[in-house]
Coordinates of C-alpha atoms (C1' of nucleotides) in Angstrom, one line a residue:
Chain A
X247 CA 0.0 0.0 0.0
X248 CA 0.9 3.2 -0.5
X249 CA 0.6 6.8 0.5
X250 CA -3.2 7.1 -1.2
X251 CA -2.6 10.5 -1.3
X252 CA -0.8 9.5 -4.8
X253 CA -3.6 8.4 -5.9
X254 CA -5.0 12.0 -5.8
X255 CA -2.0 14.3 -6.0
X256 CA -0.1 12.2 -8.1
X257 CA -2.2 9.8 -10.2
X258 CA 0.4 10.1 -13.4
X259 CA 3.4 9.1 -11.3
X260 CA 1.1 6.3 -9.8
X261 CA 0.2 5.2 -13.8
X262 CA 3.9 5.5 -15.0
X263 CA 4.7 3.1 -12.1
X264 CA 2.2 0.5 -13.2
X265 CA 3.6 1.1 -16.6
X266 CA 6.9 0.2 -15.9
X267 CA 6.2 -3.3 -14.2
X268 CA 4.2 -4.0 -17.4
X269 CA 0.7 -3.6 -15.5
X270 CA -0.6 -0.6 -16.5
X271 CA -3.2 -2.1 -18.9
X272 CA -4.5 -4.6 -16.6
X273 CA -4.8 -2.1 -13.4
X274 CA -6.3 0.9 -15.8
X275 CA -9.6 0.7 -14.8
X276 CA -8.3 -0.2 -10.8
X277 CA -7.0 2.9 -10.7
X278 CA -10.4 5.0 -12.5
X279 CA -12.5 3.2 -9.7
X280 CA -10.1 4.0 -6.8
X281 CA -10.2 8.0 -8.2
X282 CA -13.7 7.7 -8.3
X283 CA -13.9 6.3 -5.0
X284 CA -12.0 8.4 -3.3
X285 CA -13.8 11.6 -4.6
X286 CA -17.3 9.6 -3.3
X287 CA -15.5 9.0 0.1
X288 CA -14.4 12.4 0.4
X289 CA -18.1 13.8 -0.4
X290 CA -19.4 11.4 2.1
X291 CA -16.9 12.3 5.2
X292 CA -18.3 16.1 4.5
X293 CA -21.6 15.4 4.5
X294 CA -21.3 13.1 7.0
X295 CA -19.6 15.8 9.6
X296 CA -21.8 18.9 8.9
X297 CA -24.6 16.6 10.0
X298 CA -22.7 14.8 13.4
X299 CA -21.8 18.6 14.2
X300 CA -25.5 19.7 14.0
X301 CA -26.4 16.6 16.0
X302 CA -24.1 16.9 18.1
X303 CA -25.3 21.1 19.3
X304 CA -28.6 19.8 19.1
X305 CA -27.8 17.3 22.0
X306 CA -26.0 20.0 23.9
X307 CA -29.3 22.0 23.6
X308 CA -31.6 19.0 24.8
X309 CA -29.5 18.6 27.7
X310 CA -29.4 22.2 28.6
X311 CA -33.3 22.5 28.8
X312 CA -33.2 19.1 30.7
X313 CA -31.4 20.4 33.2
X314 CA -33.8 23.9 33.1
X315 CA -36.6 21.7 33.1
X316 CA -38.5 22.4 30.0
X317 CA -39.7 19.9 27.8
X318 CA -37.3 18.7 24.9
X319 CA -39.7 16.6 22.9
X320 CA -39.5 18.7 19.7
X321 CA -35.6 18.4 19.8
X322 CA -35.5 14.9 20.3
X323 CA -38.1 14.2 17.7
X324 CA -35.3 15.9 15.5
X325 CA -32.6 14.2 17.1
X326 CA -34.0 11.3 15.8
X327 CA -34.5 11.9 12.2
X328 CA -30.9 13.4 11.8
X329 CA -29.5 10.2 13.7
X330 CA -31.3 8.4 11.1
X331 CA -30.3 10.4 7.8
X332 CA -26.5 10.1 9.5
X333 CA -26.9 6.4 9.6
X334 CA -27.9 6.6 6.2
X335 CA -24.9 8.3 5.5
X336 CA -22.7 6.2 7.4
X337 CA -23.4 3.2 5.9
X338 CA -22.8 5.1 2.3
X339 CA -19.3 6.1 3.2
X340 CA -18.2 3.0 5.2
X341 CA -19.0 1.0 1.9
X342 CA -16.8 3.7 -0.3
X343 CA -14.3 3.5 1.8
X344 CA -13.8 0.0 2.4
X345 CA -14.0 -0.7 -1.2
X346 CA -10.9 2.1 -1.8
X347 CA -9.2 0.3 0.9
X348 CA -9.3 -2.7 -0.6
X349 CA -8.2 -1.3 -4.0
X350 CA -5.5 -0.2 -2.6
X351 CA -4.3 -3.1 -1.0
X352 CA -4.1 -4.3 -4.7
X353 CA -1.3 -1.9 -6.0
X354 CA 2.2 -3.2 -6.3
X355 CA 5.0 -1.0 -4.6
X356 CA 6.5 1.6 -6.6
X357 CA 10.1 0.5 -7.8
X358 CA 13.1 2.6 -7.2
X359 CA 14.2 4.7 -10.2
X360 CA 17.4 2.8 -11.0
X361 CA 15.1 -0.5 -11.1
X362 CA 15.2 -1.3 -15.2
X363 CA 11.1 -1.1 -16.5
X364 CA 10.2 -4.1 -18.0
X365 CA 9.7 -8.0 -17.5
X366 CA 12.3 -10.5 -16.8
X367 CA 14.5 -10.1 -20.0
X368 CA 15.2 -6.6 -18.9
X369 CA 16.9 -8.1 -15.4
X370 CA 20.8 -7.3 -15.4
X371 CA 23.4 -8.8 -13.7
X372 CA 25.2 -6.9 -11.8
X373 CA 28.1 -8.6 -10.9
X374 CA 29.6 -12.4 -10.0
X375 CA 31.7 -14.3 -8.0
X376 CA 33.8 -17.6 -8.4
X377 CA 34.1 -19.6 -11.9
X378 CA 31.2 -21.8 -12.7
X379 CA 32.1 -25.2 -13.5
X380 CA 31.4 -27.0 -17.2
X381 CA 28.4 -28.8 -17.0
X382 CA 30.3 -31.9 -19.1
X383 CA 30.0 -35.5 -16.9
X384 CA 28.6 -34.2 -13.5
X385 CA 24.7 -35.7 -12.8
X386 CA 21.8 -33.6 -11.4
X387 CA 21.9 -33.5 -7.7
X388 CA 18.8 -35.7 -7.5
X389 CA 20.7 -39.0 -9.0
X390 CA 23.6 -38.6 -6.7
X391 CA 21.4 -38.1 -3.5
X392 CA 18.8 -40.6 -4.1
X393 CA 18.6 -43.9 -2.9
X394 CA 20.7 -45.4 -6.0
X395 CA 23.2 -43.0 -5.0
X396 CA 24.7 -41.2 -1.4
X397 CA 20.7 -41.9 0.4
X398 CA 20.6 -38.5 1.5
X399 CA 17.5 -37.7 -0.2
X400 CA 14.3 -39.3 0.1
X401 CA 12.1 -37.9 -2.4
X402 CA 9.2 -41.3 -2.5
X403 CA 8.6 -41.2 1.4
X404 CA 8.4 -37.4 1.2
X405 CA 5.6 -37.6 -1.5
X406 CA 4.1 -40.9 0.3
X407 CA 3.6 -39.1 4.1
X408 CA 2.5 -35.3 2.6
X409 CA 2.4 -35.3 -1.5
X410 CA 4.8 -34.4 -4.1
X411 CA 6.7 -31.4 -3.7
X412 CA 7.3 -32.6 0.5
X413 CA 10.7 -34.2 0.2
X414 CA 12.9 -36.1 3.4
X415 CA 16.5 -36.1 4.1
X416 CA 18.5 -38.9 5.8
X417 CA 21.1 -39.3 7.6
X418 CA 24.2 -37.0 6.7
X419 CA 21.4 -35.0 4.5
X420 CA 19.2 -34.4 7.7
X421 CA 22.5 -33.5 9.4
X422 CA 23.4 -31.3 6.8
X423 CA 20.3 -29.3 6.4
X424 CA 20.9 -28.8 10.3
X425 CA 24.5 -28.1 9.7
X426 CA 23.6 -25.1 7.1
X427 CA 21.0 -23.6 9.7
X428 CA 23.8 -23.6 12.5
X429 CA 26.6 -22.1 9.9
X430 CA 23.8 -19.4 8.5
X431 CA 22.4 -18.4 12.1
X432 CA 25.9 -18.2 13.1
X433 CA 27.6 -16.0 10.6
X434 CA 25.1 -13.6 10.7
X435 CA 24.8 -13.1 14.4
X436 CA 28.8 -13.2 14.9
X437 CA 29.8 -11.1 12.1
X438 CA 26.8 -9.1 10.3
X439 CA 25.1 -8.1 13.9
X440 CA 22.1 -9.2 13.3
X441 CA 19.6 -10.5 16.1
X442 CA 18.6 -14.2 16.7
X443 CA 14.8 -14.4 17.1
X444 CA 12.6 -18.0 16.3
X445 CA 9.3 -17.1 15.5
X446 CA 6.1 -18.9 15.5
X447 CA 5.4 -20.7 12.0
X448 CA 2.0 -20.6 11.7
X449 CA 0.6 -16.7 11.2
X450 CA -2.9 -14.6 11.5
X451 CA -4.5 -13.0 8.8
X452 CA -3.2 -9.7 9.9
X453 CA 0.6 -10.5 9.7
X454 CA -0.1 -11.8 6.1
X455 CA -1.9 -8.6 4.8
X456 CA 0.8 -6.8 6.8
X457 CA 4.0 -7.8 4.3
X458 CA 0.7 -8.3 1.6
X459 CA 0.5 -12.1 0.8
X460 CA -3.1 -11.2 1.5
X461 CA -5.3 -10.2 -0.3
X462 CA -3.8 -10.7 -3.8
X463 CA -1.7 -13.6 -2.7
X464 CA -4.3 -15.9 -0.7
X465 CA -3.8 -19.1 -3.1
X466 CA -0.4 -19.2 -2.6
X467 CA -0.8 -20.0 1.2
X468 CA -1.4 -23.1 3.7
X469 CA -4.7 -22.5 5.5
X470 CA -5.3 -24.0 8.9
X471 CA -8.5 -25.9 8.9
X472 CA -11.1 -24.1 11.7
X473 CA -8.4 -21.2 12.7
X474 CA -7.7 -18.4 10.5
X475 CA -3.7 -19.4 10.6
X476 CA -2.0 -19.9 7.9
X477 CA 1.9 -21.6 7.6
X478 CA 4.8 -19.0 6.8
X479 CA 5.4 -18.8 3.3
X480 CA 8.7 -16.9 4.5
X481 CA 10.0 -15.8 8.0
X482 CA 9.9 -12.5 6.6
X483 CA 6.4 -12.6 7.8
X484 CA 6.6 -13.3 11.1
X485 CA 9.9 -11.4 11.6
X486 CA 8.5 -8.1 10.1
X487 CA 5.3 -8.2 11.9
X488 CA 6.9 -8.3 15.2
X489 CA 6.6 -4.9 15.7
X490 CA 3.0 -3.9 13.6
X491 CA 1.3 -1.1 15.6
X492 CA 4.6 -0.4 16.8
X493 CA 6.4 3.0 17.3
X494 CA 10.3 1.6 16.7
X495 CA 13.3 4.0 19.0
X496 CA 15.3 5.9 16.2
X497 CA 18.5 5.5 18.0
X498 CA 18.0 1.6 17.6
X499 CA 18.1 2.0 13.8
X500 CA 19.1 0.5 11.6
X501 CA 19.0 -2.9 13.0
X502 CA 18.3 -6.5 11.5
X503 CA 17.0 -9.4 12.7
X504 CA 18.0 -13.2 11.5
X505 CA 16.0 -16.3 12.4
X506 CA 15.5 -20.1 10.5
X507 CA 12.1 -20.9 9.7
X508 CA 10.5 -24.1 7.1
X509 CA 8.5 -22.3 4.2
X510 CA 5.1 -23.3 3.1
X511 CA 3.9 -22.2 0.0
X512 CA 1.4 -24.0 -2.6
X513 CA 2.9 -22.8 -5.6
X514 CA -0.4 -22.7 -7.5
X515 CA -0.1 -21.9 -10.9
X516 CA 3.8 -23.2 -10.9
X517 CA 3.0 -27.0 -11.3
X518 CA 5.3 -28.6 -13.9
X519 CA 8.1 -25.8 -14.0
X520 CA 11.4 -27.0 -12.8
X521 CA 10.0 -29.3 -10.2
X522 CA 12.2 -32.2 -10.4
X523 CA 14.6 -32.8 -7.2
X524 CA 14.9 -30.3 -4.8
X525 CA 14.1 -27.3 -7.4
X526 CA 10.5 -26.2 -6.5
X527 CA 9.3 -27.6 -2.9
X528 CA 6.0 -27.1 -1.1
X529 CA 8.3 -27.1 2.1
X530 CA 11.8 -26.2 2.6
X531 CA 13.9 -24.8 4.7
X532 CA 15.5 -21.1 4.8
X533 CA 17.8 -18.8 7.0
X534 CA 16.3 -15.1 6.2
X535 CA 17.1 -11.8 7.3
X536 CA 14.8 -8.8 8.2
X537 CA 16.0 -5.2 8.4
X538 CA 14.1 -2.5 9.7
X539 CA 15.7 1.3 8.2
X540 CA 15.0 4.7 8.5
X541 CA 13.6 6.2 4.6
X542 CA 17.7 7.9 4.2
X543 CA 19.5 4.7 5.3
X544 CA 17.5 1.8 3.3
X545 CA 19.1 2.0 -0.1
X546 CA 22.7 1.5 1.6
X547 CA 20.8 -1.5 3.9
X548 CA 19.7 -3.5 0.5
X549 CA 23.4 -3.2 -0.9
X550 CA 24.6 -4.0 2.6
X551 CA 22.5 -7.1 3.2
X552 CA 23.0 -8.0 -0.5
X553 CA 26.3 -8.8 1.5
X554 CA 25.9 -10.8 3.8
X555 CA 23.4 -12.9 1.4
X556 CA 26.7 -12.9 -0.5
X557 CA 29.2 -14.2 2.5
X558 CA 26.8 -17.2 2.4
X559 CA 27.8 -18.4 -1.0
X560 CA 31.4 -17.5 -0.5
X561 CA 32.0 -19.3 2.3
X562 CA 30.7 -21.9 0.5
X563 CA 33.1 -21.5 -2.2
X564 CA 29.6 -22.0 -4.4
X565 CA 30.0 -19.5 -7.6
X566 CA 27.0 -16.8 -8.2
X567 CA 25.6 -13.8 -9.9
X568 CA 23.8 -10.7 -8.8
X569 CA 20.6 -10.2 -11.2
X570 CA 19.0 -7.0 -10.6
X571 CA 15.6 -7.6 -11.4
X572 CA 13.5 -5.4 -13.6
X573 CA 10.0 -3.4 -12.4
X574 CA 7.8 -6.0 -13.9
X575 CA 10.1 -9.2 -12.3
X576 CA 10.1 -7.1 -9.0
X577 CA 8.0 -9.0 -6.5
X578 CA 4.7 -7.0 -5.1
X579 CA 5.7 -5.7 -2.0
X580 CA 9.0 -4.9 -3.5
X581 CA 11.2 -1.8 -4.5
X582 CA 14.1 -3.2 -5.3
X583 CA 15.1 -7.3 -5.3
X584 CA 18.8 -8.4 -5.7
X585 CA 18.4 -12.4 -6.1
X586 CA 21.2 -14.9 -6.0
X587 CA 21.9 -17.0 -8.4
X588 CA 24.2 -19.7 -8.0
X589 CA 25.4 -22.2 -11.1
X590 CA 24.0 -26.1 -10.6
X591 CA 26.4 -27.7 -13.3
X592 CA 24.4 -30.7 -12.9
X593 CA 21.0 -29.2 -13.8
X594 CA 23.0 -26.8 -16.2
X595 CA 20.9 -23.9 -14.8
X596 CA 21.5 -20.7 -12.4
X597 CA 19.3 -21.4 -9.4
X598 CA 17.7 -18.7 -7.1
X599 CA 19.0 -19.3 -3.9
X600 CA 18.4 -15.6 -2.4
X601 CA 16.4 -12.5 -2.8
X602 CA 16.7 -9.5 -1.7
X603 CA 14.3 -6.7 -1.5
X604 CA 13.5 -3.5 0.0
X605 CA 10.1 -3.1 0.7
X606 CA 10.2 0.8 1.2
X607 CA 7.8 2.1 3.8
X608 CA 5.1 -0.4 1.4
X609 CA 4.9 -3.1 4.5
X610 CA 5.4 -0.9 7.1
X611 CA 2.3 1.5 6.3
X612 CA 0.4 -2.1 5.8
X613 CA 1.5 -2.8 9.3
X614 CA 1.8 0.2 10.3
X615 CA 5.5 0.2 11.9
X616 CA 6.6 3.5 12.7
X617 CA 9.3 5.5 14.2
X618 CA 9.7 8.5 15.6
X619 CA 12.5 10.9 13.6
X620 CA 14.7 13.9 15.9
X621 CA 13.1 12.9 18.6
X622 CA 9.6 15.2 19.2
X623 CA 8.9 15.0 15.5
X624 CA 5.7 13.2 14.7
X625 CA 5.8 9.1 13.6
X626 CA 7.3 8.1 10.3
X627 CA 7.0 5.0 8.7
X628 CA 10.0 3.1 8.9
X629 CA 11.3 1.0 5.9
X630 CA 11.9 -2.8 6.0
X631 CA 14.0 -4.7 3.8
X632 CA 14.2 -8.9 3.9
X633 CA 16.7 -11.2 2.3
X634 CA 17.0 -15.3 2.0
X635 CA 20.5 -15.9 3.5
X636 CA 19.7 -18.4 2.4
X637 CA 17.0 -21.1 0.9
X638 CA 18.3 -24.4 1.9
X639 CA 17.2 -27.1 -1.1
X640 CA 18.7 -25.3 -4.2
X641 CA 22.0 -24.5 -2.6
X642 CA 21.9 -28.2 -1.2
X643 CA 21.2 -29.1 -5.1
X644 CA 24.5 -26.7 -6.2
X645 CA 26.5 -28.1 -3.3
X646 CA 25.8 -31.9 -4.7
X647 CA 26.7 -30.6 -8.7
X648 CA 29.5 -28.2 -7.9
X649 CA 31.3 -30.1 -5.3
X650 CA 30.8 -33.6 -6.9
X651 CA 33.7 -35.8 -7.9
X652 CA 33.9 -38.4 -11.1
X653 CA 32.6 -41.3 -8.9
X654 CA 29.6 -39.3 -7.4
X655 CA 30.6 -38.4 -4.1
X656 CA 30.7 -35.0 -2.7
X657 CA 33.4 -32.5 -1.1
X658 CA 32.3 -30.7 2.0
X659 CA 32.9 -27.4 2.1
X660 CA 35.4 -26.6 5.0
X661 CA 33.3 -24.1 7.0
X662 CA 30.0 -27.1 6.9
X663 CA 32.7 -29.6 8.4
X664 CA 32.7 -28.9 12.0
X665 CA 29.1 -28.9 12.3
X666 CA 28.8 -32.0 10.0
X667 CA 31.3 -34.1 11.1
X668 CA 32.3 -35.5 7.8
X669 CA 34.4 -34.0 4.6
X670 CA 33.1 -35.9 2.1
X671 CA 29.8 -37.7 1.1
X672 CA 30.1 -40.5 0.0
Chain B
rG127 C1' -12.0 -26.7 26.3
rG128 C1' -14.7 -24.9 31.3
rA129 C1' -15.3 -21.0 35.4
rC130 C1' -14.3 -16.3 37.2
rG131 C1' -11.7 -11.5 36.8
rG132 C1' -9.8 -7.7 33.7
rG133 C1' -8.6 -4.5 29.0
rU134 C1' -9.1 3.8 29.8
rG135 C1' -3.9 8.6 26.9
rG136 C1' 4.0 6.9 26.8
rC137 C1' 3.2 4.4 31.9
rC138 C1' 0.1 4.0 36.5
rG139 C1' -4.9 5.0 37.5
rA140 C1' -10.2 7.6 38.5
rG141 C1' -14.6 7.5 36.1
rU142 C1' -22.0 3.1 35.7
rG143 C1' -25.9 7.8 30.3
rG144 C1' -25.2 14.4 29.3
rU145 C1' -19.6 20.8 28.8
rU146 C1' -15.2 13.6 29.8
rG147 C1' -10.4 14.0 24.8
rA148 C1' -11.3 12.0 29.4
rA149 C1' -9.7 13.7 37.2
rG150 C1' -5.1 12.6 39.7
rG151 C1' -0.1 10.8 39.6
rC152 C1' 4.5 9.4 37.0
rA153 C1' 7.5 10.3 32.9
rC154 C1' 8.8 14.1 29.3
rC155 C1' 9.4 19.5 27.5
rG156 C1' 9.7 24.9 28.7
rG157 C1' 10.1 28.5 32.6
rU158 C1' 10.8 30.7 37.7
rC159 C1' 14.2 30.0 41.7
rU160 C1' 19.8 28.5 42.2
rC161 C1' 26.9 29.7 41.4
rG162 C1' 25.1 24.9 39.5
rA163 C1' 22.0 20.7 40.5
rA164 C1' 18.0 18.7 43.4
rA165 C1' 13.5 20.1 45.6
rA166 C1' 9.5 23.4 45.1
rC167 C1' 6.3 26.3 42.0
rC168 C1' 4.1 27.9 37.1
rG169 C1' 3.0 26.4 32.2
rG170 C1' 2.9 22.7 28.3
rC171 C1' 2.3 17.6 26.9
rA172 C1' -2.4 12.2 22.0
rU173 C1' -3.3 10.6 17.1
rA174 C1' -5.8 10.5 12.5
rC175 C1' -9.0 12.6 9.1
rC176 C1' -12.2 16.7 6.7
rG177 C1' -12.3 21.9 5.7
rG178 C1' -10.5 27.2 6.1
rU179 C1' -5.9 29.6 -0.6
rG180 C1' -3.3 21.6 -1.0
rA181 C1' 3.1 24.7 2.3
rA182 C1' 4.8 26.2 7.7
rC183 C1' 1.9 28.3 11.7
rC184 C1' -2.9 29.0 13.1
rC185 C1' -8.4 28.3 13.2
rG186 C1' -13.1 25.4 12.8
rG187 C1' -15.1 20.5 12.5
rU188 C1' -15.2 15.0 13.1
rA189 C1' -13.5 10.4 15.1
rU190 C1' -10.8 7.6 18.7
rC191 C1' -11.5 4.7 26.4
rG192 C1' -9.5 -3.8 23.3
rU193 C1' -12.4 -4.7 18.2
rG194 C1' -17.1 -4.8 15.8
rA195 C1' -22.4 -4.3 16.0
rG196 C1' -26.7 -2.6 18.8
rU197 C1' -30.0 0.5 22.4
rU198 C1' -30.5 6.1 23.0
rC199 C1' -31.7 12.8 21.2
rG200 C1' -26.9 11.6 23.6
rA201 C1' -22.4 5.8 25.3
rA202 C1' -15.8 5.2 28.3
rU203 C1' -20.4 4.3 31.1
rC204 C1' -26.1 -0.1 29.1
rU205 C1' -26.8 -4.9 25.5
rC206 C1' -24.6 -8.7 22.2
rA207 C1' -20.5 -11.0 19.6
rC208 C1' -15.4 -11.5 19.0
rC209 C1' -10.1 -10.7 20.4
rC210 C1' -6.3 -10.3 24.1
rC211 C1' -4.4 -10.7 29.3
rG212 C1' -4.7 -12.8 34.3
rU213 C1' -6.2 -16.7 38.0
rC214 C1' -8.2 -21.6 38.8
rC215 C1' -9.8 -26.4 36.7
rG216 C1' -9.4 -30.0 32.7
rC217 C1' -6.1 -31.8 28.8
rC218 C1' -1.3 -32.1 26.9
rA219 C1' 4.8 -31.9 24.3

RNA sequence: GGACGGGUGGCCGAGUGGUUGAAGGCACCGGUCUCGAAAACCGGCAUACCGGUGAACCCGGUAUCGUGAGUUCGAAUCUCACCCCGUCCGCCA
């Protein structure tokens, strides 16, 4: 959501932004019926508050002959029929407004201006790291893990106790999913300051409009039979609605938070695409980061938590790209999204293992998660920014391919060997 | 899940139908006093929206006492539903 006050100050920059993530034809009329709306809404809070204000002296004036003693009937008989033309009223605005309320929850945030305009062939990489290996003799992560292979990964029990797209790890691949959440937490707590929180997995319908999976999102989510809960499609849920209706302390900003959560999404609409091994999961596994920003600060915290996204990989020795993603590949509650790519030699692809975004003060008016600037000054809205640092299954699937050797075992990584006991698979 | 108690401004806390946006206290800000500080005293101290020339300042209006609906000329105050917190019971990792 944004300030709606673009919608009636503002309306060409509000258009040229819907233009340049390719949705301006699809949102046209959206955006007529929210102007018209809010003109209606307006009209109706007038009207609305002439008449309270003359209801309101005329029950000054009832009271003050009560108290004289002389009869009030005639007033009250008018009391009466304005409290009835202002319910009338009421009801008239209430509907205008929720209906522009809920229009506005549909508008995507407005990208930064040095986002490219455009779909996905407009991202840009911005820079990489490490040399990607030749695709030549190495298999796909899911032969060397499956049961033929090092029995790490067990993708026909996954499917059998929940359905396809629910996978389970054995053994040293249980221990290493464990092993990645301990190196993740760690590295970011020890070195990039971030706070440890662990959060509840299951959220209301308030923390989901809040970061704005709801309304336009609602198919994409787990629903809780007979509770209006719904599983975390991302910590960055939970983690950014810890403080909704909160006023934040300036002098504690910036400041980031860093917590492991498992990630339920349905993926409707995805079935099909790139779904083989450990590619595209109903469940899996993720270290994510949370930053909340003053409005000056945020563009430096998205290039700084790019970062520590980025230490990830490079510990891992695992060799990535930075894509920059263009307004119309930007996610919804985006400004701005980094994501991680990191070569799977085995799949022959560049697999998204991290993205980054900063959500401007979109989530934060949603949630309403303030702060209060110099002190006396009234409440802003801060800005939050959230990062995958990172998603457990596809950098699983690159560690398998890019660490593989000729007879299909697997090279540890030396900072995964501590905490997994072993440095090699297989 | 059951029973009872409770949710009032940044915090504590009065207030059971009518100048109550809300007493009092604390905290905070400004001032007087003081060499300075403390104490004391004086004053200030919510937010959002609508309008007054779409700035700032100011002025008028409206709303807000957990949330929503209802009764009434009028609701913090009465009724109903829901949410949250506490205590006890049951159940349980």
């Amino acid at each position: 959501m944004h300030d709606l006050r673009l919608l009636r100050e503002r309306p060409d920059a509000l258009r040229d932004a819907l233009r340049r993530r390719g949705v301006l034809d699809t949102m046209a009329s959206t955006v007529d019926r929210a102007e018209a709306l809010e003109r209606d809404r307006r009209a109706c809070i007038r009207a609305e508050e002439e008449k309270r204000a003359a209801a309101n002296a005329l029950t000054q004036e009832v009271r003050r002959r009560k108290q004289e003693h002389v009869d009030a009937t005639d007033l009250i008989e008018q009391g009466r029929v304005l409290s009835a033309e202002l319910a009338q009223l009421e009801s008239q605005r209430a509907a205008a407004e929720s209906a522009f309320t809920a229009l506005g929850l549909e508008f995507p945030n407005i990208t930064l201006p040095d986002v490219p305009a455009g779909g996905e062939t407009a991202n840009v990489v911005v820079r990489s790291w490490g040399t990607p290996r030749p695709e030549g003799g190495i298999r796909p992560h899911w032969e060397v893990a499956g049961p033929e292979g090092l029995g790490i990964l067990d993708l026909a029990r996954g499917a059998k106790v929940a359905g396809s797209g629910f996978v389970a790890f054995r053994g040293l691949g249980a221990r290493l999913v464990r092993s990645l959440m301990t190196f993740m937490i760690d590295l970011h707590t020890r070195e990039h300051g971030y706070e440890e929180v662990w959060i509840p997995f299951v959220v209301n319908r308030a923390s989901m409009t809040g970061t704005a999976q709801f309304p336009k999102f609602a198919d994409d989510q787990y629903g809780i039979e007979g509770d209006d809960l719904f599983l975390v499609p991302t910590a960055e849920v939970p983690v950014t609605n810890l403080y909704r209706d909160e006023i934040l302390d300036a002098a504690a900003l910036p400041r980031g938070f860093v917590t492991y959560s498992p990630c339920f999404r349905r993926e409707a609409g995805a079935h099909g695409k790139d779904t083989r091994g450990l590619l595209r999961l109903h469940q899996f596994d993720k270290v994510e980061l949370v930053r909340y920003s003053t409005p000056d600060e945020s563009p430096a915290q998205l290039e700084l938590m790019t970062g520590h996204a980025e230490a990830v990989l490079q510990r891992l020795g695992l060799p990535y790209r930075v894509v920059l993603l263009a307004a119309g590949d930007t996610g919804f509650a985006s400004a701005k999204t980094y994501d991680l790519e990191v070569w799977a030699p085995g799949v022959g692809k560049w697999l998204e293992v991290s993205s980054c975004s900063t959500c401007t003060d979109f989530q934060a008016r949603r949630a309403n998660i303030r702060f209060r600037p110099g002190g006396a000054s009234k409440p802003t809205f801060v800005h939050t920014l959230n990062g995958s640092a990172t998603a457990f299954p596809r950098l699983i699937a690159t560690l398998l391919e890019h660490y593989q050797e000729p007879g299909g075992a697997v090279r540890v990584p030396d900072v995964l060997r501590p905490a997994l006991g072993v440095d090699r698979l297989g």
